[in-house]
Coordinates of C-alpha atoms and ligand atoms in Angstrom, one line a residue:
M1 CA 0.0 0.0 0.0
L2 CA 2.9 2.3 0.8
D3 CA 4.3 1.5 -2.6
R4 CA 1.0 2.4 -4.2
L5 CA 1.0 5.8 -2.5
Q6 CA 4.6 6.5 -3.6
E7 CA 3.6 5.6 -7.1
L8 CA 0.6 7.9 -7.0
K9 CA 2.8 10.7 -5.7
D10 CA 5.4 10.3 -8.5
E11 CA 2.6 10.2 -11.1
A12 CA 1.0 13.3 -9.8
I13 CA 4.2 15.2 -9.6
T14 CA 5.1 14.4 -13.2
K15 CA 1.6 15.5 -14.4
V16 CA 1.8 18.8 -12.4
K17 CA 5.1 19.6 -13.9
E18 CA 3.8 18.9 -17.4
A19 CA 0.6 20.9 -16.9
G20 CA 0.6 23.8 -19.4
S21 CA -2.6 25.6 -18.3
L22 CA -4.7 26.4 -15.2
N23 CA -7.5 24.2 -16.6
E24 CA -5.1 21.2 -16.7
L25 CA -4.1 21.8 -13.1
R26 CA -7.7 22.0 -12.0
D27 CA -8.3 18.6 -13.6
I28 CA -5.2 17.1 -11.9
R29 CA -6.4 18.4 -8.5
V30 CA -9.8 16.8 -9.0
T31 CA -8.2 13.5 -10.2
Y32 CA -5.7 13.1 -7.4
L33 CA -7.2 14.9 -4.4
G34 CA -10.9 14.7 -5.1
K35 CA -13.4 12.5 -3.1
K36 CA -13.3 9.8 -5.8
G37 CA -9.5 10.1 -6.3
P38 CA -7.0 7.2 -5.8
I39 CA -5.6 8.6 -2.5
T40 CA -9.1 8.7 -1.0
E41 CA -9.5 5.1 -2.3
V42 CA -6.3 4.0 -0.4
L43 CA -7.5 5.6 2.8
K44 CA -10.9 3.8 2.4
G45 CA -9.1 0.5 2.2
M46 CA -7.2 1.1 5.5
G47 CA -9.8 -0.9 7.4
K48 CA -8.5 -4.1 5.9
L49 CA -5.0 -3.5 7.2
P50 CA -3.5 -4.8 10.4
A51 CA -3.8 -2.3 13.2
E52 CA -0.1 -1.6 13.5
E53 CA 0.3 -0.6 9.8
R54 CA -2.7 1.8 9.8
P55 CA -0.9 4.9 11.3
K56 CA 2.0 4.6 8.9
V57 CA -0.2 4.4 5.9
G58 CA -2.4 7.2 7.2
Q59 CA 0.6 9.4 7.7
M60 CA 2.0 8.6 4.3
A61 CA -1.3 9.3 2.6
N62 CA -1.5 12.7 4.3
E63 CA 2.0 13.5 3.3
V64 CA 1.3 12.6 -0.3
R65 CA -1.8 14.6 -0.3
E66 CA -0.1 17.7 1.1
A67 CA 2.9 17.4 -1.2
V68 CA 0.7 17.2 -4.3
A69 CA -1.6 20.1 -3.1
S70 CA 1.4 22.4 -2.5
L71 CA 2.9 21.5 -5.8
I72 CA -0.3 22.3 -7.6
A73 CA -0.5 25.7 -5.8
E74 CA 3.0 26.5 -6.7
R75 CA 2.5 25.6 -10.3
E76 CA -0.8 27.5 -10.3
T77 CA 1.0 30.7 -9.2
R78 CA 3.7 30.3 -11.8
L79 CA 1.1 29.8 -14.6
E80 CA -0.9 32.8 -13.5
E81 CA 2.2 35.0 -13.6
E82 CA 3.1 33.7 -17.0
A83 CA -0.4 34.4 -18.3
L84 CA -0.3 38.0 -16.9
T85 CA 3.1 38.7 -18.5
A86 CA 1.9 37.4 -21.8
K87 CA -1.2 39.5 -21.6
L88 CA 0.8 42.7 -20.7
Q89 CA 3.1 42.1 -23.6
K90 CA 0.2 41.6 -26.0
E91 CA -1.6 44.7 -24.8
S92 CA 1.4 47.0 -24.5
I93 CA 1.1 50.5 -26.1
D94 CA 3.8 51.8 -28.3
I95 CA 4.3 55.2 -27.0
T96 CA 6.7 56.1 -29.7
L97 CA 3.9 56.1 -32.3
P98 CA 2.8 59.6 -33.4
G99 CA -0.6 60.7 -31.9
R100 CA -3.7 61.4 -34.0
P101 CA -4.1 65.2 -34.5
V102 CA -6.8 66.8 -32.5
N103 CA -9.0 69.4 -34.3
K104 CA -8.7 72.6 -32.3
G105 CA -11.7 74.9 -32.3
S106 CA -11.6 78.6 -32.0
R107 CA -13.8 81.5 -30.9
H108 CA -16.9 82.0 -33.0
P109 CA -16.5 85.0 -35.3
L110 CA -19.5 86.7 -33.7
T111 CA -17.8 86.3 -30.3
S112 CA -14.6 87.8 -31.5
V113 CA -16.5 90.8 -33.0
I114 CA -18.3 91.4 -29.7
E115 CA -15.1 91.2 -27.8
T116 CA -13.3 93.5 -30.2
I117 CA -16.1 96.1 -29.9
E118 CA -16.3 95.7 -26.2
D119 CA -12.5 96.3 -25.9
I120 CA -12.8 99.5 -27.9
F121 CA -15.6 100.9 -25.8
I122 CA -14.1 99.8 -22.5
G123 CA -11.0 101.7 -23.6
M124 CA -13.2 104.8 -23.8
G125 CA -14.6 104.4 -20.3
F126 CA -17.8 102.4 -21.0
T127 CA -18.8 99.3 -18.9
V128 CA -20.6 96.2 -20.2
A129 CA -24.2 95.7 -19.0
E130 CA -26.4 92.7 -19.7
G131 CA -30.1 91.9 -19.3
P132 CA -32.8 89.2 -19.8
E133 CA -33.7 87.9 -23.3
V134 CA -37.3 87.3 -22.1
E135 CA -38.5 90.9 -21.5
T136 CA -41.7 92.6 -20.5
D137 CA -43.6 94.7 -23.0
Y138 CA -42.9 97.7 -20.8
Y139 CA -39.1 97.5 -20.9
N140 CA -38.9 96.4 -24.6
F141 CA -41.3 99.0 -25.9
E142 CA -43.2 101.3 -23.6
S143 CA -40.2 102.6 -21.6
L144 CA -38.5 103.3 -25.0
N145 CA -41.3 105.7 -26.1
L146 CA -43.2 103.0 -28.0
P147 CA -46.7 102.9 -26.4
K148 CA -48.9 99.9 -27.2
D149 CA -50.5 101.5 -30.3
H150 CA -47.3 103.0 -31.8
P151 CA -46.9 102.3 -35.5
A152 CA -43.2 101.8 -35.2
R153 CA -43.9 98.5 -33.3
D154 CA -44.6 96.9 -36.7
M155 CA -40.9 97.1 -37.6
Q156 CA -40.1 95.1 -34.5
D157 CA -42.7 92.3 -34.4
T158 CA -41.5 89.6 -32.2
F159 CA -42.3 86.3 -30.4
F160 CA -44.8 86.8 -27.6
I161 CA -45.0 84.5 -24.6
T162 CA -48.0 86.3 -23.1
N163 CA -49.5 89.7 -23.9
E164 CA -47.0 91.3 -21.5
L165 CA -44.0 88.9 -21.9
L166 CA -41.9 88.6 -25.1
L167 CA -38.5 87.8 -26.6
R168 CA -36.7 91.2 -26.7
T169 CA -36.4 92.8 -30.1
Q170 CA -33.4 94.9 -29.1
T171 CA -30.9 95.2 -26.3
S172 CA -32.4 98.7 -25.4
P173 CA -34.3 97.4 -22.4
V174 CA -30.9 97.0 -20.7
Q175 CA -30.5 100.7 -21.1
T176 CA -33.7 101.4 -19.3
R177 CA -33.0 98.9 -16.6
T178 CA -29.5 100.4 -16.0
M179 CA -30.8 104.0 -15.9
E180 CA -33.4 103.0 -13.3
K181 CA -30.6 101.6 -11.1
H182 CA -28.9 105.0 -11.3
E183 CA -32.0 106.6 -9.7
G184 CA -31.7 109.8 -11.8
R185 CA -28.0 110.4 -11.2
G186 CA -25.4 110.4 -14.1
P187 CA -23.2 109.5 -15.6
V188 CA -24.4 106.3 -17.2
K189 CA -21.9 105.0 -19.7
I190 CA -22.6 101.4 -20.9
I191 CA -22.6 99.1 -23.9
C192 CA -25.0 96.1 -23.9
P193 CA -24.2 93.1 -26.1
G194 CA -26.7 90.3 -26.5
K195 CA -29.1 88.2 -28.5
V196 CA -32.4 89.7 -29.8
Y197 CA -35.4 88.3 -31.7
R198 CA -37.7 89.5 -34.5
R199 CA -40.5 87.8 -36.4
D200 CA -38.5 87.9 -39.7
E201 CA -38.2 85.5 -42.6
D202 CA -34.7 84.1 -42.7
D203 CA -32.7 85.1 -45.8
A204 CA -29.2 86.2 -46.6
T205 CA -29.4 89.3 -44.5
H206 CA -32.2 88.6 -42.0
S207 CA -32.5 86.2 -39.2
H208 CA -35.2 85.6 -36.5
Q209 CA -32.4 85.7 -34.0
F210 CA -29.3 87.9 -34.2
M211 CA -27.0 89.9 -31.9
Q212 CA -26.8 93.5 -31.1
I213 CA -24.6 95.8 -29.2
E214 CA -26.1 99.0 -27.9
G215 CA -24.4 101.9 -26.3
L216 CA -25.7 104.6 -24.0
L217 CA -24.1 107.7 -22.5
V218 CA -26.2 109.9 -20.2
D219 CA -24.7 112.8 -18.3
E220 CA -24.8 116.6 -18.0
N221 CA -24.0 118.6 -21.2
I222 CA -23.8 115.6 -23.6
R223 CA -24.1 116.8 -27.2
M224 CA -24.4 115.3 -30.6
S225 CA -20.7 116.3 -31.2
D226 CA -19.8 113.9 -28.4
L227 CA -21.6 111.1 -30.3
K228 CA -19.7 112.0 -33.4
G229 CA -16.3 112.0 -31.6
I230 CA -17.0 108.5 -30.1
F231 CA -18.0 107.2 -33.5
E232 CA -14.8 108.6 -35.2
Q233 CA -12.7 106.7 -32.6
F234 CA -14.7 103.6 -32.8
V235 CA -14.8 103.3 -36.6
K236 CA -11.1 104.0 -37.0
R237 CA -10.2 101.3 -34.4
Y238 CA -12.7 98.7 -35.8
F239 CA -12.5 99.2 -39.5
G240 CA -9.2 101.0 -39.9
E241 CA -7.5 104.4 -39.7
N242 CA -8.4 105.5 -43.3
R243 CA -12.1 105.1 -43.0
E244 CA -14.3 108.3 -42.9
I245 CA -17.7 108.6 -41.2
R246 CA -20.8 110.6 -41.8
L247 CA -24.1 111.0 -39.9
R248 CA -27.3 110.9 -42.0
P249 CA -30.7 112.1 -40.5
S250 CA -33.1 109.2 -39.7
Y251 CA -36.0 108.3 -37.4
F252 CA -36.2 106.2 -34.2
P253 CA -38.9 106.6 -31.6
F254 CA -36.5 106.6 -28.7
T255 CA -34.0 109.2 -30.0
E256 CA -34.5 112.8 -31.2
P257 CA -32.7 113.8 -33.4
S258 CA -31.8 110.4 -34.9
A259 CA -29.0 109.6 -37.3
E260 CA -27.6 106.7 -39.2
L261 CA -23.9 106.2 -39.2
D262 CA -22.3 105.6 -42.5
V263 CA -18.7 104.5 -43.1
S264 CA -16.7 105.2 -46.3
C265 CA -16.6 102.2 -48.6
A266 CA -13.4 100.2 -48.2
I267 CA -13.7 98.6 -51.6
C268 CA -13.8 101.8 -53.7
G269 CA -12.4 104.2 -51.2
G270 CA -15.5 106.4 -51.5
K271 CA -15.6 106.7 -55.3
G272 CA -18.7 104.5 -55.7
C273 CA -18.9 100.8 -56.5
R274 CA -21.4 97.9 -56.5
T275 CA -21.0 97.1 -52.8
C276 CA -21.8 100.7 -51.7
K277 CA -24.5 101.0 -54.5
Q278 CA -22.4 103.8 -56.1
T279 CA -22.8 106.0 -53.0
G280 CA -19.3 105.6 -51.6
W281 CA -20.8 105.0 -48.2
I282 CA -22.0 101.9 -46.2
E283 CA -24.6 102.2 -43.5
V284 CA -23.4 100.6 -40.3
L285 CA -25.7 101.6 -37.3
G286 CA -28.5 103.7 -36.0
S287 CA -28.1 106.3 -33.3
G288 CA -29.4 109.6 -31.8
M289 CA -29.9 111.8 -28.8
V290 CA -32.0 110.0 -26.1
H291 CA -35.6 111.2 -26.3
P292 CA -36.6 113.3 -23.3
N293 CA -39.6 110.9 -22.7
V294 CA -37.2 108.0 -22.4
L295 CA -35.0 109.9 -19.9
R296 CA -38.1 110.9 -17.9
M297 CA -39.5 107.4 -17.8
S298 CA -36.2 106.0 -16.6
G299 CA -36.0 108.6 -13.7
F300 CA -33.7 111.2 -15.3
D301 CA -34.5 114.9 -15.5
P302 CA -34.3 115.8 -19.2
E303 CA -33.7 119.5 -18.2
K304 CA -30.5 118.5 -16.5
Y305 CA -29.4 115.4 -18.3
T306 CA -28.9 114.7 -22.0
G307 CA -27.4 111.6 -23.7
F308 CA -26.9 109.6 -26.8
A309 CA -27.6 106.0 -27.7
F310 CA -26.6 103.8 -30.6
G311 CA -27.3 100.2 -31.7
M312 CA -25.5 98.0 -34.1
G313 CA -26.0 94.5 -35.5
V314 CA -23.0 92.3 -34.6
E315 CA -23.6 90.1 -37.7
R316 CA -23.5 93.1 -39.9
F317 CA -20.2 94.2 -38.4
A318 CA -18.8 90.8 -38.9
M319 CA -20.0 90.6 -42.5
L320 CA -18.6 94.0 -43.3
K321 CA -15.2 93.2 -41.7
Y322 CA -14.7 89.7 -43.1
G323 CA -16.7 89.9 -46.4
V324 CA -19.3 87.3 -45.4
D325 CA -22.2 87.4 -47.9
D326 CA -24.8 85.3 -46.0
I327 CA -25.9 85.8 -42.4
R328 CA -26.9 82.2 -42.1
H329 CA -23.2 81.1 -42.2
F330 CA -22.9 82.3 -38.6
Y331 CA -25.5 79.9 -37.3
T332 CA -25.0 76.6 -39.2
N333 CA -21.9 75.4 -37.4
D334 CA -20.2 74.5 -40.7
T335 CA -16.5 74.0 -39.7
R336 CA -15.4 74.8 -43.3
F337 CA -16.8 78.3 -42.6
L338 CA -15.7 78.6 -38.9
S339 CA -12.2 77.3 -39.4
Q340 CA -11.5 80.4 -41.5
F341 CA -11.6 82.4 -38.3
T342 CA -9.1 80.5 -36.2
R343 CA -6.6 83.4 -36.3
V344 CA -9.1 86.2 -35.8
Ligands
ZN401 ZN1 -17.8 101.3 -52.8

């Protein structure tokens, strides 16, 4: 019986050494150490042995069992290590390979135009003010001298949420809101950039949503010549030193007198061409002296304070500066268009 055990031990040791995978080891364990294995069989047959031989055989059987078990465990650890090493080698990353290029985005052209214009006006002492895009009828129209039945409202039809709540058609309500905060004391010197909405059919030059920047300066002794001086500075810094300006009479309900600002045509230098419709001038924004009614409604005394206001379309300024012929390019997120502005 002892010989049989020694035989089993040698057999198992050889098999364990030859085992090439964890699965094979598992099978060996079941075969030799399992409940139906040969070692168990030997132990079961111990009853037939003479009493003095039993302890010897029992001891030997346990030794064989332990030896085989520890050998299996050892081999198991080795195989696991080998498997891990092989896996790591297979999955290793070659860090010397060149990386895939990442497409870098850039600021949207409208954002850079706004920031450029903001910088110019901040340089002249203006601060930037913002307000809500969902406005009340009062701030968007009435406080700007456009009572409910005013015909000029037709030019600014918009999206109504209720009879009193709407999407603002201009950034002018920010002017009123800011003036109210000043409680009748000047100076007020702000520019207000932001999105505005109109019930317009979209085409090459119109959009139901676009961006405006408005400016407002209210203080004592503010005259139209101050407005012209600010415009001269602004146009030269935005469009270039050699551009001329002119003010042309116009009408807005919230300013009196009102004027359009024209800039000399860059293409023909003022001689007249197709772009400027042979006039030599290009219209860029609307402006005027703040209407006394607007000042009064915002808590300012029109006998003491005067001021000017102006408003420009950001898209128009971007189109004029970069020669863009369709306003819709700004909203369609076409990278072929946007990537042209990476260095702007
Ligand atoms: Zn021209």
